[in-house]
Amino acid sequence: MVKNKDKIMKRTARELSYIATQCRLNVMRMLAASGHGHVGGAMSAMDIAVALYFGEMNVDPHDPKKRDRDRFILSAGHKCLAQYAILAEMGYFDKKILDTYGSLNSRIPGHPNMHELPGIEANTGALGHGLSIANGMAAALKLQKLNSRVFVIMGDGELPEGSNWEAAAQAAKFKLDNLVLFVDYNGLQISGHVEDVLNMQPIEEKFKAYSWDTHIIENGNDMTQIIDSLDKINYTCEKPHVFIAKTVKAKDVVGGENNVAYHFWKPSPEQIQQTVDYLNQKADKLQKAMEA
Ligand SMILES: Cc1ncc(C[n+]2csc(CCOP(=O)(O)OP(=O)(O)O)c2C)c(N)n1
């Protein structure tokens, strides 16, 4: 049987970075429409999410429920600006919907709703539930003898939720080697530094103790490092996989990087324009480099 991994059109790191820049522009478009949003965590997780959707997962915007698709669970549902930006860029829905962010009855609310939007696999937002949902999906896919994988993005500020550790034990017990968890380790959560709010270190050792296959990504905003990490996953090792990816909160937001005040941001039109200009320049540079 052809592995899902081999069905994907591989893109270069530069192409993926270009797409991530376009997706960050989509985030700014939603912020411009609403005047507010959880920008920090969306921007830190963006590169990982783009690498998954555009470079790794077997998914089809024209057939969002196809049986053998890979699944993506955004455990940290408040990062959904990233997911909406990507789904729109892939063609799951009309980009005009991005302009409804923040308005009543929008199909892209503040936390994702699987009943409103194709491509959303689970309603999330209450932290600490995505991994349990993913476990169930990964186990069911194995029972159905499908090669589909389940990818999860969790925030580092989510790790103190005890339910994650029940799920971690269960994933190992059921040998869910079709489950891949990314911890978006941007070091900050809603109210400060994660290690000050509730120190969960050493995280890699904790997952090891639960018999997971563990990895660190030193720069989780670097596409080459993300692609290389995805390429080294052994899907027959009988262990679930975790990547602790060090990222920058509010990555590419002018003046916002690594600043907890940008967890939920209410930008002025001038601040939006500054970041849009920066992102457009970055996209131009990447495009020229791709054409060279
Ligand atoms: C069960 C639960 N408790 C509290 C919250 C409120 N909350 C929303 S975001 C957040 C911080 C999450 O931190 P992290 O996952 O690191 O997100 P990031 O910094 O990457 O945005 C909290 C505590 C919540 N959504 N769910």
CSV table of N, CA and C and ligand atoms in Angstrom, one decimal, residues 41 44 76 78-79 125-127 155-158 161 184 186 188-190 194 249 263, ligand 1:
chain,number,residue,atom,x,y,z
A,41,GLY,N,0.4,33.4,19.3
A,41,GLY,CA,0.6,31.9,19.2
A,41,GLY,C,0.3,31.5,17.7
A,44,SER,N,3.6,32.1,15.9
A,44,SER,CA,4.7,31.2,16.3
A,44,SER,C,4.6,29.8,15.7
A,76,ALA,N,-4.4,23.8,20.7
A,76,ALA,CA,-4.4,25.1,21.2
A,76,ALA,C,-5.3,25.9,20.2
A,78,HIS,N,-6.9,28.5,20.3
A,78,HIS,CA,-6.9,30.0,20.1
A,78,HIS,C,-5.8,30.4,19.0
A,79,LYS,N,-5.0,29.4,18.6
A,79,LYS,CA,-4.1,29.8,17.5
A,79,LYS,C,-4.8,29.7,16.1
A,125,GLY,N,-10.2,24.8,21.9
A,125,GLY,CA,-10.2,26.1,22.5
A,125,GLY,C,-10.0,26.0,24.0
A,126,ALA,N,-10.8,25.0,24.6
A,126,ALA,CA,-10.5,24.6,26.0
A,126,ALA,C,-9.2,23.8,25.9
A,127,LEU,N,-8.2,24.3,26.5
A,127,LEU,CA,-6.9,23.7,26.4
A,127,LEU,C,-6.8,22.3,27.0
A,155,GLY,N,0.2,24.2,22.5
A,155,GLY,CA,1.0,25.3,23.0
A,155,GLY,C,1.8,24.8,24.2
A,156,ASP,N,2.9,25.5,24.5
A,156,ASP,CA,3.7,25.1,25.7
A,156,ASP,C,2.9,25.5,26.9
A,157,GLY,N,2.1,26.5,26.8
A,157,GLY,CA,1.3,26.9,28.0
A,157,GLY,C,0.1,25.9,28.3
A,158,GLU,N,0.0,25.0,27.4
A,158,GLU,CA,-1.1,24.0,27.5
A,158,GLU,C,-0.6,22.8,28.3
A,161,GLU,N,-2.0,21.3,31.7
A,161,GLU,CA,-3.3,20.6,31.8
A,161,GLU,C,-3.1,19.1,32.0
A,184,ASP,N,4.5,23.8,20.4
A,184,ASP,CA,5.0,25.1,20.0
A,184,ASP,C,5.6,25.8,21.2
A,186,ASN,N,7.1,28.5,22.4
A,186,ASN,CA,7.5,29.9,22.3
A,186,ASN,C,7.9,30.5,23.6
A,188,LEU,N,6.2,31.6,26.1
A,188,LEU,CA,5.3,32.5,26.7
A,188,LEU,C,3.9,31.9,26.6
A,189,GLN,N,3.1,32.2,27.6
A,189,GLN,CA,1.6,31.9,27.5
A,189,GLN,C,0.8,33.2,27.7
A,190,ILE,N,-0.4,33.1,28.3
A,190,ILE,CA,-1.3,34.2,28.3
A,190,ILE,C,-0.8,35.3,29.2
A,194,VAL,N,6.2,30.7,30.4
A,194,VAL,CA,5.7,29.4,30.8
A,194,VAL,C,6.3,28.8,32.1
A,249,LYS,N,7.2,33.8,19.7
A,249,LYS,CA,5.9,34.3,19.8
A,249,LYS,C,5.7,35.5,18.9
A,263,HIS,N,0.0,38.4,23.0
A,263,HIS,CA,-0.8,37.1,23.0
A,263,HIS,C,-2.1,37.3,22.3
B,1,LIG,C1,-8.8,24.9,29.9
B,1,LIG,C2,-8.4,26.3,29.6
B,1,LIG,N1,-7.8,27.1,30.5
B,1,LIG,C3,-7.5,28.4,30.3
B,1,LIG,C4,-7.6,28.9,29.0
B,1,LIG,C5,-7.3,30.4,28.7
B,1,LIG,N2,-6.1,30.5,27.8
B,1,LIG,C6,-6.3,30.8,26.5
B,1,LIG,S1,-4.8,30.9,25.7
B,1,LIG,C7,-4.0,30.5,27.1
B,1,LIG,C8,-2.5,30.4,27.1
B,1,LIG,C9,-2.0,29.3,26.3
B,1,LIG,O1,-0.6,29.3,26.2
B,1,LIG,P1,0.0,28.6,24.9
B,1,LIG,O2,-0.7,27.3,24.7
B,1,LIG,O3,1.5,28.6,25.2
B,1,LIG,O4,-0.4,29.6,23.8
B,1,LIG,P2,0.5,30.6,22.9
B,1,LIG,O5,1.4,31.3,23.9
B,1,LIG,O6,1.3,29.8,22.0
B,1,LIG,O7,-0.5,31.5,22.3
B,1,LIG,C10,-4.8,30.3,28.2
B,1,LIG,C11,-4.4,30.0,29.6
B,1,LIG,C12,-8.2,28.1,28.0
B,1,LIG,N3,-8.4,28.5,26.8
B,1,LIG,N4,-8.5,26.8,28.3
